[in-house]
Coordinates of C-alpha atoms in Angstrom, one line a residue:
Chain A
X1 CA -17.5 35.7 -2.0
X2 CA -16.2 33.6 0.9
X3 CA -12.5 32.6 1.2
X4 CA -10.4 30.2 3.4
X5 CA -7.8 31.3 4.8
X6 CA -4.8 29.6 6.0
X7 CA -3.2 29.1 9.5
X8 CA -0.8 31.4 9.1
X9 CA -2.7 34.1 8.2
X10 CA -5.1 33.7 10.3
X11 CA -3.4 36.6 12.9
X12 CA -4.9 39.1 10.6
X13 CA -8.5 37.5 9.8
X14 CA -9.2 35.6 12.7
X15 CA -11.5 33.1 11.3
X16 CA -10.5 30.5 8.8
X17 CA -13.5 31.7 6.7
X18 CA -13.9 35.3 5.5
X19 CA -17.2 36.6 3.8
X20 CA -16.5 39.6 1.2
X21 CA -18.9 41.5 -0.6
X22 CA -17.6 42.6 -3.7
X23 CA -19.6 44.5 -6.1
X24 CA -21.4 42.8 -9.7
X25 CA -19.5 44.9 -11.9
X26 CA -17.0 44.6 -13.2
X27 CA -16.3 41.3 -12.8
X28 CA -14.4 39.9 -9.5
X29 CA -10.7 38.7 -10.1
X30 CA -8.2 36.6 -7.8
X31 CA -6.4 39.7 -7.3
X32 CA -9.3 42.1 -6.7
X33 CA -10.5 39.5 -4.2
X34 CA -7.2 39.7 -2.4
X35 CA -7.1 43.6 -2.7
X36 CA -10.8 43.3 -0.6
X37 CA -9.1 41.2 1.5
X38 CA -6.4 43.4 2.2
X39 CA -8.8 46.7 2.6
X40 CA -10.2 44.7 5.4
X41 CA -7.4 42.7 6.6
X42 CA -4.6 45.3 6.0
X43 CA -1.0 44.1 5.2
X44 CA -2.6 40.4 4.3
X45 CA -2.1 40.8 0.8
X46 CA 1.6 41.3 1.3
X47 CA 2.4 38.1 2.9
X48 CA 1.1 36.4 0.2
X49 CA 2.2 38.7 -2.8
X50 CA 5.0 40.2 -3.4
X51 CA 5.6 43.9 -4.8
X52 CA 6.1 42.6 -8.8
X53 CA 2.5 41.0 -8.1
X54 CA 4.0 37.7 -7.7
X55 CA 2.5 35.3 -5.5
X56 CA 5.4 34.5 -3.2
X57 CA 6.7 30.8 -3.0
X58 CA 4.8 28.2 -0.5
X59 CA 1.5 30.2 -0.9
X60 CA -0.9 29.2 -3.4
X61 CA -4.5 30.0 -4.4
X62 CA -7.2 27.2 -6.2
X63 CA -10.4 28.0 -7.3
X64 CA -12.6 25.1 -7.8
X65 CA -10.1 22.8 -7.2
X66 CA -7.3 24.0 -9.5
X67 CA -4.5 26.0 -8.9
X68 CA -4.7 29.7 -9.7
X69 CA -1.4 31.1 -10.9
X70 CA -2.8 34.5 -12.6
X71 CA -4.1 36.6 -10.5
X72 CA -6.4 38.3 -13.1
X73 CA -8.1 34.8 -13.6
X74 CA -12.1 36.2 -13.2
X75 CA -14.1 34.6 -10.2
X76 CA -17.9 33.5 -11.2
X77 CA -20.8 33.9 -8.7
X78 CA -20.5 31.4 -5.9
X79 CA -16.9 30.3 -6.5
X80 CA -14.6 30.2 -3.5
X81 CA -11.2 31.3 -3.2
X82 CA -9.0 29.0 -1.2
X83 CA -5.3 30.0 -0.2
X84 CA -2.9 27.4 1.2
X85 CA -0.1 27.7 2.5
X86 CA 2.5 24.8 0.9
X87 CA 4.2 22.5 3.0
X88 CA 7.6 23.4 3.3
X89 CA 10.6 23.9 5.3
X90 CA 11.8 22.8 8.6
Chain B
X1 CA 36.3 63.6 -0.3
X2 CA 35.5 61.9 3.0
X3 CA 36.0 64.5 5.9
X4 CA 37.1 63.3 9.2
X5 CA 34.8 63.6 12.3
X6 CA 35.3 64.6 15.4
X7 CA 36.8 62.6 18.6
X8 CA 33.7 61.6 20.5
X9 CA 34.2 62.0 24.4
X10 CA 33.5 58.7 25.7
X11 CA 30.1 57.9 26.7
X12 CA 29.7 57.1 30.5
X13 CA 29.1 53.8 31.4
X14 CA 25.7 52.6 32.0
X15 CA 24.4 51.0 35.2
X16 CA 21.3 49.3 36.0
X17 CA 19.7 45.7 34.5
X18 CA 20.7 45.0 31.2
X19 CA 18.4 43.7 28.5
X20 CA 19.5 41.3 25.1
X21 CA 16.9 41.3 22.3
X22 CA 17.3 37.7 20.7
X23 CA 16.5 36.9 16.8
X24 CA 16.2 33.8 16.1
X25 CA 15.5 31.4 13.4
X26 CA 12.1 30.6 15.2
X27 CA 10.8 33.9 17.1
X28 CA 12.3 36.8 19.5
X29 CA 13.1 36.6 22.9
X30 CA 13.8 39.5 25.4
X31 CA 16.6 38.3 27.7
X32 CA 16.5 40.6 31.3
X33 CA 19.0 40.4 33.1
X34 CA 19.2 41.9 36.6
X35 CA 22.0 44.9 37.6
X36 CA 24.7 42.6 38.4
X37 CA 23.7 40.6 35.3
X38 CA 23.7 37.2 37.5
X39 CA 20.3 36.7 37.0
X40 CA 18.6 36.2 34.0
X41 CA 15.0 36.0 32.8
X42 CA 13.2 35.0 29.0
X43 CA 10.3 36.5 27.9
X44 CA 9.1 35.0 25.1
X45 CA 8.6 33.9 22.6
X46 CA 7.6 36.8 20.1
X47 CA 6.0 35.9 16.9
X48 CA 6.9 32.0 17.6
X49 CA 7.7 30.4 14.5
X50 CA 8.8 33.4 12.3
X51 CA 12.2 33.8 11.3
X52 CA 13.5 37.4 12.8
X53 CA 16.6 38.5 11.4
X54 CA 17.2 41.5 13.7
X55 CA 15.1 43.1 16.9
X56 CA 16.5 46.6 17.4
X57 CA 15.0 49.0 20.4
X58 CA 15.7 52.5 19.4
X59 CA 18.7 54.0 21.5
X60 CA 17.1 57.5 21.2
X61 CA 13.8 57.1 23.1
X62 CA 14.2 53.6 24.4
X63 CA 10.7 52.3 23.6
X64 CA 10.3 51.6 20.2
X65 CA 10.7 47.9 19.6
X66 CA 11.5 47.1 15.8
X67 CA 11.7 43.5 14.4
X68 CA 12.4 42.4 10.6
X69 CA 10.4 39.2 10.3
X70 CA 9.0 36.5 7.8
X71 CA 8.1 32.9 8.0
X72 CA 8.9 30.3 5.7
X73 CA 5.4 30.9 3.8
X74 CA 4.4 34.4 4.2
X75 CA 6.2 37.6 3.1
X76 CA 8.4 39.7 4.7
X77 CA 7.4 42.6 7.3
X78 CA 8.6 44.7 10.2
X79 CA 6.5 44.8 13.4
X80 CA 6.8 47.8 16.2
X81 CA 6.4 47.8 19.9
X82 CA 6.7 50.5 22.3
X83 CA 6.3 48.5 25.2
X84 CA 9.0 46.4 25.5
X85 CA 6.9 44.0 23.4
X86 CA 3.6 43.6 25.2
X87 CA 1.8 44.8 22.5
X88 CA 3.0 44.6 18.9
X89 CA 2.1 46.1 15.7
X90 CA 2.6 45.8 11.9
X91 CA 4.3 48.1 9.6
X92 CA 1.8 49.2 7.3
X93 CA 4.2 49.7 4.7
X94 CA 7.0 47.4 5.2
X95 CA 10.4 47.6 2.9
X96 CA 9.2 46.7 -0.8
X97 CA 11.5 47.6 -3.9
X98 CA 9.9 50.1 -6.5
X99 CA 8.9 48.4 -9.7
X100 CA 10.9 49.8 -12.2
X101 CA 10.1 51.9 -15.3
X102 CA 13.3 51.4 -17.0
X103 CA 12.6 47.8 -18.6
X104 CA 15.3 46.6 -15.8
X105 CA 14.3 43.3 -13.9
X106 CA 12.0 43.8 -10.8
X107 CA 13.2 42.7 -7.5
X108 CA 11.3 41.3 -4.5
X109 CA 12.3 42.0 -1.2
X110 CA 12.9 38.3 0.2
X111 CA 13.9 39.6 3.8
X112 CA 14.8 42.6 5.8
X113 CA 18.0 41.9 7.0
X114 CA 19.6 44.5 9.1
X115 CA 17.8 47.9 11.0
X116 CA 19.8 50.9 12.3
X117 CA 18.6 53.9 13.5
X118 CA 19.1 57.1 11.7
X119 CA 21.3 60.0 13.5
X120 CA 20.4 61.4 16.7
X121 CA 19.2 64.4 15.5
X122 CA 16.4 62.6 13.3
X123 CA 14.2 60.5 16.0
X124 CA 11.6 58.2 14.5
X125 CA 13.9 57.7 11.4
X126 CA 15.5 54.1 11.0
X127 CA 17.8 52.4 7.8
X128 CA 16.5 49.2 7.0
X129 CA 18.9 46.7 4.5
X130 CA 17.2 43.5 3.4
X131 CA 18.3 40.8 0.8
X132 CA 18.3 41.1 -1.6
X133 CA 20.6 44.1 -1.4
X134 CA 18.5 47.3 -0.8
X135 CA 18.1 50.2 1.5
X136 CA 15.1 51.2 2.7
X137 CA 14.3 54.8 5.1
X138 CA 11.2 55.4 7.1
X139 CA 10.6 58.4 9.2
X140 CA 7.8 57.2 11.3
X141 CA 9.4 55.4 13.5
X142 CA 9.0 52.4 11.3
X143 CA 5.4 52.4 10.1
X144 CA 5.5 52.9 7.0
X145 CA 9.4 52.4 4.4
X146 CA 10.3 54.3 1.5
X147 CA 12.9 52.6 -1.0
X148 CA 16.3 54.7 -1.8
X149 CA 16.3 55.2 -5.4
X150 CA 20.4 56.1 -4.6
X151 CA 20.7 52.3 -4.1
X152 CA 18.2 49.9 -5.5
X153 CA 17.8 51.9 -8.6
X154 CA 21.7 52.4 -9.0
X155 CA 22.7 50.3 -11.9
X156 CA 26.0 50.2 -11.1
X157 CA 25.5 49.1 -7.5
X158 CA 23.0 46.6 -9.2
X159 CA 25.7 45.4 -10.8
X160 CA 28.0 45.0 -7.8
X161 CA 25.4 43.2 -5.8
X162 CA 24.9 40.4 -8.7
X163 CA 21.7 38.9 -8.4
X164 CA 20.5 36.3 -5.7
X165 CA 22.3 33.6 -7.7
X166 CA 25.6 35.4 -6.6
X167 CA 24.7 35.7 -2.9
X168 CA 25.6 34.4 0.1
X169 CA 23.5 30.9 0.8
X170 CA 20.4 32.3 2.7
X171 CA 20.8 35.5 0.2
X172 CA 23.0 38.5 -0.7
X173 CA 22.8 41.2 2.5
X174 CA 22.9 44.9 2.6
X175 CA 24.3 45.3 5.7
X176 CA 26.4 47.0 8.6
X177 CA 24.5 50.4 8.0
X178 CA 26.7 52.7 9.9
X179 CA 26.0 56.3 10.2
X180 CA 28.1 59.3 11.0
X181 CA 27.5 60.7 14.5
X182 CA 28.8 63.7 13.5
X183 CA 27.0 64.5 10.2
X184 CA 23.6 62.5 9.7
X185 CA 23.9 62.8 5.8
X186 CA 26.9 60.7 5.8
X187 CA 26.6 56.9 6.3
X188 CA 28.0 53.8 4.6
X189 CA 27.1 50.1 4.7
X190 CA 28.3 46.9 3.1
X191 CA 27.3 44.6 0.9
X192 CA 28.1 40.5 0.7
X193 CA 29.1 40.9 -1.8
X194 CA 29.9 44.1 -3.4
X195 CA 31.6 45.9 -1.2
X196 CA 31.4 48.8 1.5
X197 CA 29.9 52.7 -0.1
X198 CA 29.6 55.8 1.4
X199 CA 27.5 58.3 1.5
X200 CA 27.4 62.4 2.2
X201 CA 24.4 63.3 1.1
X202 CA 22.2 61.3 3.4
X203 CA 22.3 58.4 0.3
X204 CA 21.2 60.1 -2.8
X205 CA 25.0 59.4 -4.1
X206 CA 27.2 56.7 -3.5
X207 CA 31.5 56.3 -3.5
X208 CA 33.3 52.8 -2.9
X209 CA 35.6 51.9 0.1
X210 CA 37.5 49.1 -0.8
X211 CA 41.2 50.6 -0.7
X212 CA 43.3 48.3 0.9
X213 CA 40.6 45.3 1.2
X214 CA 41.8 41.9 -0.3
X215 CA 39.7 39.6 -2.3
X216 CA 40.1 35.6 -2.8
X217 CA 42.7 35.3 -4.7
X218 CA 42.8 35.3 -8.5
X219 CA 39.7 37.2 -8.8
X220 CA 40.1 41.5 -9.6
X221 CA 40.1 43.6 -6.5
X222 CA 39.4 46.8 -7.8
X223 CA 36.4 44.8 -9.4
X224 CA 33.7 45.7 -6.2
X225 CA 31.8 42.6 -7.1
X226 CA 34.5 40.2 -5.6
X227 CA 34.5 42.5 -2.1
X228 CA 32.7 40.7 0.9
X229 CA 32.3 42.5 3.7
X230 CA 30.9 40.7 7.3
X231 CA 30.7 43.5 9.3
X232 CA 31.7 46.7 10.2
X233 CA 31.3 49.0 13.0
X234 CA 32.2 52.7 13.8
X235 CA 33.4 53.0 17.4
X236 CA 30.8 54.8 19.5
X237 CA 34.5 57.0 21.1
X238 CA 35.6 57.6 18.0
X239 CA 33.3 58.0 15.6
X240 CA 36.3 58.2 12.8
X241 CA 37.9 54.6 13.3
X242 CA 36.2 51.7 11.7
X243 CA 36.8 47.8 12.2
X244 CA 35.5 45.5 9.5
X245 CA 35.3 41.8 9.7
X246 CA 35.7 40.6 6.3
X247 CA 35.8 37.2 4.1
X248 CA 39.1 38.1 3.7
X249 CA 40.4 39.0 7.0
X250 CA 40.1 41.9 10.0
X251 CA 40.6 45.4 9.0
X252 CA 40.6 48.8 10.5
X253 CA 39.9 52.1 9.0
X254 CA 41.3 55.4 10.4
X255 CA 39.4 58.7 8.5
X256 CA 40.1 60.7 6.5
X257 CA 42.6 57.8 5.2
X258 CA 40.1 55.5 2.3
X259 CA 43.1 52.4 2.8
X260 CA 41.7 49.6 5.4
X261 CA 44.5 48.2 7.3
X262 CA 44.6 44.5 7.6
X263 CA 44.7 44.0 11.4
X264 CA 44.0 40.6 11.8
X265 CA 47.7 39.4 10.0
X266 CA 48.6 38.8 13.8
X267 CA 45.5 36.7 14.9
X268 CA 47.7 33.0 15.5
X269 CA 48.2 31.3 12.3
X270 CA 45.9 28.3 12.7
X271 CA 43.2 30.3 13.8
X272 CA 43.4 32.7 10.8
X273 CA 41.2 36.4 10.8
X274 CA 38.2 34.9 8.8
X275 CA 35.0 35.1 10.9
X276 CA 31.6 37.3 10.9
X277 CA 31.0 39.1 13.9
X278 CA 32.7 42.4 14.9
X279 CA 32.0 44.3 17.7
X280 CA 33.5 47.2 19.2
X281 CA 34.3 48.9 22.3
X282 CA 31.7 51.6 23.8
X283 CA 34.3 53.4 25.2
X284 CA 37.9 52.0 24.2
X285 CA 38.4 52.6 20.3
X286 CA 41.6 50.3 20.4
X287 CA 39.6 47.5 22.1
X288 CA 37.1 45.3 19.6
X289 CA 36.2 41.3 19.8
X290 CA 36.1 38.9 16.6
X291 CA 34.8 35.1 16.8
X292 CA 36.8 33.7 14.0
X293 CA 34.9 31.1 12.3
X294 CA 36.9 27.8 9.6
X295 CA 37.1 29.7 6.3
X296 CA 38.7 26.3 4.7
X297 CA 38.2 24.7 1.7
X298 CA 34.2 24.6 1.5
X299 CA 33.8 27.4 4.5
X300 CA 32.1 25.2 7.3
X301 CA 31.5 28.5 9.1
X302 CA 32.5 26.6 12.3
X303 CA 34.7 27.0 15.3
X304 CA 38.5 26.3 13.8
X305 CA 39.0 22.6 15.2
X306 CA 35.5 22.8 17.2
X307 CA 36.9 24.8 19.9
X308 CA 35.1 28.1 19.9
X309 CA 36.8 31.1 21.2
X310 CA 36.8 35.2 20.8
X311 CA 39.6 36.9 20.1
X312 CA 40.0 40.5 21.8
X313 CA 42.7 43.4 20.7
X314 CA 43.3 46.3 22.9
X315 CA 45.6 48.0 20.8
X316 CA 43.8 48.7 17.7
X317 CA 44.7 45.2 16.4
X318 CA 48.9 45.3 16.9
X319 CA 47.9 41.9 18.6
X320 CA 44.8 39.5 19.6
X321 CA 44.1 37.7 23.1
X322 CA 42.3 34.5 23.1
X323 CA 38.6 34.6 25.1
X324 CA 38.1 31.1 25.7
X325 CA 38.0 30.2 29.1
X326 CA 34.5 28.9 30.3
X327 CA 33.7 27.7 26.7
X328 CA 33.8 24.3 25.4
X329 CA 37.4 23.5 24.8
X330 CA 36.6 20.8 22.0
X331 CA 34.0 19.3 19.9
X332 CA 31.8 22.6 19.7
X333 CA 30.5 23.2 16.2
X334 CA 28.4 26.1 16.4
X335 CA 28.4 28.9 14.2
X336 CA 28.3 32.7 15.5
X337 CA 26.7 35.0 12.7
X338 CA 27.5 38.4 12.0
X339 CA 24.8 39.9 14.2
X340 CA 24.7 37.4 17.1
X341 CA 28.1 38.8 19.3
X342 CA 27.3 42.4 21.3
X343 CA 28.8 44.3 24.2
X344 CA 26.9 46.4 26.3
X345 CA 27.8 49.6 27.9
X346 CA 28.6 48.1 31.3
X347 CA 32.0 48.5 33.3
X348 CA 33.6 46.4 32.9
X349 CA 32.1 45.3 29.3
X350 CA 30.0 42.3 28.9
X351 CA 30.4 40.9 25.5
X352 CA 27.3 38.2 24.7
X353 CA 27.6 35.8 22.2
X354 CA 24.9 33.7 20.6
X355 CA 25.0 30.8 18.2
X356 CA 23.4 28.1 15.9
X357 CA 22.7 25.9 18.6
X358 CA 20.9 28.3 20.5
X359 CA 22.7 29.4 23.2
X360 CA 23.7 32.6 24.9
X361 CA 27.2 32.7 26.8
X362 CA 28.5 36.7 28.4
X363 CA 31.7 37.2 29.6
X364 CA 32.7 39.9 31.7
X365 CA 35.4 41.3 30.2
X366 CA 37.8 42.9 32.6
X367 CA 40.3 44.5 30.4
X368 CA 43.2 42.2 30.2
X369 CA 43.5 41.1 33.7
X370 CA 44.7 37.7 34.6
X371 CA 43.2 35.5 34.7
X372 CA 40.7 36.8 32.3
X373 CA 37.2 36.2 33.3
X374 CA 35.1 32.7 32.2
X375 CA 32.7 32.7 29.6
X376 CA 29.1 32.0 31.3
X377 CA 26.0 30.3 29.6
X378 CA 22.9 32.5 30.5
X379 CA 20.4 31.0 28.6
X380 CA 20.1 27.7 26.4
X381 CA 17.8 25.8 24.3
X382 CA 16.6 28.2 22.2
X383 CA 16.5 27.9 18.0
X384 CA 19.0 29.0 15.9
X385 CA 20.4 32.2 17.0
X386 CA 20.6 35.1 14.1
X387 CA 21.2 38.0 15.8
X388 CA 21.8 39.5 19.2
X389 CA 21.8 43.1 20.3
X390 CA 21.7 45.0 23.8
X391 CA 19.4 47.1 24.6
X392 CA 18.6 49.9 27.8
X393 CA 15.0 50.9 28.1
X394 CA 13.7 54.1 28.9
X395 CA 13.5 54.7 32.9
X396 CA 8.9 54.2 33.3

């Protein structure tokens, strides 16, 4: 599963791209994709999500070119996850 | 029933360079200055481009560095440093509400607002406030933040605090968290709004203390809702006088009393005693500096008139001397917030202020003498000041 991660975020991955392996079963979810992320990035997940398990404003997630807003939307084999980082503020 | 503490005995003065940790609206700076605080040196900045709403070094080992930080995307978080910021780290459990079980509405922690060390006698342990209104404890020395069930899950200080649609523009605070010297279970803090609230049993239950403090008028001020605290500080001498800045005027507190005294009825007329700094002496519990800021009409939170001054009392607010000189004398429209004036434990005491347009000015206050000392700018051009704090390091 790779996903692309945004400028700011980068302090914690490093690379814009990050490779996860997640296991077949069950099924992958935004959110579980984000809790991999956070087992090997820790304290990524929450920049981006709050404690209600809310994405926080400004950040958002697309798969396949749409915009995720449930986190327990299921990720098919091959599908990226792309978080972005809205343009706001001054 | 509140108890009274003791007298402190007056801390010595401190000698040596003196160091100002700067929050600002677009990083942290460390501000050295040298022994006779002439010279002064940046280092910076720290985490450039996040908003830091308070950089603290703990007073009881002098190494740990905390900051309360967020950008305008990501989440909030509190990094550490123990070496004077050359190396930083995150919190791996920063302040986060609880998610409640009760069917009451979840809250998200937007910004940690205010940090405080706990008591002496509890090293590693810090207070954290944050907006909106909560308060947080670790006892790690900031690694990991535990929620106090006393306050966020209080649903009558829930209903106090209002919701974020009742806060102030950039969010309701829990602030001013002030903590008995002598008994670390006891400790208060403020909220803007909904009011000031003690504690004795290191916060598991909470009192008001609002006795005395006006409200705008026509609204209830028994009601703690319309109470808006600024800030308030306990004075390091005397650990049982209080002075509050407060929407609604300058107040001091002598315990065991629970009836603030309005002090600032004798700041000048057209000045007024509305401002949001308050700062106290580290030695002198009847000296203490305001920066009054225009409470008119739609609150511009400026200088009154665009002439920026401090006022000082030296008699436990009987009267108020204007700290101007060395400051622009007109057309000066900067705001000082509630964290951003300091003194530090110098003789005599140099009182730094910082503001919106991203300046630091000291003066060297010299206890009344005439002429007073001039306000000095020691650093410019940095981004919107929040908050300002001194600081001595531990000796390598």
């Amino acid at each position: 599963m790779r996903v692309l991660v945004p400028s700011a975020l980068r302090s914690y991955t490093g690379a814009m791209w990050v490779e996860l392996d997640l296991p077949a079963l069950p099924p992958a979810t935004v959110g579980a994709v984000l809790d991999a992320l956070d087992a090997r990035f820790p304290g990524i997940r929450f920049r981006m999500v709050d404690e209600r398990g809310l994405l926080r404003p400004h950040m958002r997630c697309f798969v396949g070119g749409r915009a995720v807003h449930d986190l327990s939307r299921p990720m098919a084999s091959g599908e990226e996850l792309h978080i972005v980082q809205a343009l706001s503020g001054g | 029933m509140p108890r009274p503490g003791p007298v402190n005995p007056s801390p010595r003065p401190a000698a040596g360079a003196v160091l100002l940790l700067v929050a600002t609206r677009k990083g942290a700076w460390l501000l050295h200055g040298d022994a006779a605080r002439r010279r002064w040196r940046l280092d910076g900045p720290h985490f450039h481009g996040h908003s830091i709403s308070h950089l603290v070094l703990d007073p009881r080992d002098g190494r740990t560095l905390l900051a309360a930080a967020k950008t305008g995307h990501l989440g909030p978080t509190i990094f550490r440093s123990t070496d004077l910021g050359r190396t930083w780290k995150e919190a791996s459990r920063p302040p986060a509400f609880a998610q409640p079980t009760d069917g009451s509405p979840a809250r998200s922690v937007d910004h940690t607002f205010w940090l405080a060390p706990c008591h002496t006698n509890q090293p590693g342990s810090w207070y954290a406030g944050t907006s909106p209104q909560g308060l947080f404890r670790s006892d790690d020395g900031g690694d990991t933040w535990q929620p106090l069930p006393g306050v966020n899950d209080n649903m009558t200080l829930r209903e106090w605090m209002g919701t974020v649609q009742d806060g102030t523009p950039d969010g309701p605070k829990l602030h001013s968290i002030v903590i008995d010297p002598a008994d670390p279970a006891h400790l208060l803090f403020g909220m803007s709004g909904g009011g000031v609230h003690e504690s004795f049993d290191r916060g598991a239950t909470w009192q008001t203390l609002i006795g005395g403090l006006e409200v705008v008028e026509g609204f209830d001020v028994t009601q703690p809702t319309f109470h808006d605290p600024h800030c308030i500080r306990a004075c390091p001498s005397r650990s049982t006088r209080l002075y509050m800045q407060n929407h609604c005027g300058i107040y001091r507190l002598d315990r065991p009393s629970q009836v603030w005294q309005r002090i600032g009825r004798k700041m000048p007329r057209k000045v007024g005693d509305i401002g949001f700094p308050m700062v106290v002496h580290p030695r002198d519990a009847d000296t203490a500096w305001v920066f009054p800021m225009d409470g008119s009409d739609v609150w511009p939170r400026t200088s009154p008139d665009g002439r920026p001054a401090a006022y000082v009392t030296r008699n436990a607010g009987r009267s108020w001397q204007r700290l101007d000189a060395g400051l622009p004398a007109e057309q000066a429209w900067w705001t000082v917030k509630r964290q951003a004036l300091c003194a530090d434990q110098r003789n005599p005491v140099g009182l730094y202020l910082g503001h919106t347009g991203g300046e630091i000015w000291m003066l060297r206050d010299d206890g009344g003498a005439t002429p007073p000392q001039s306000w000095r700018n020691i650093a410019r051009h940095l981004p919107e000041i929040y908050a300002l704090e001194t600081a001595i390091p531990a000796a390598d």
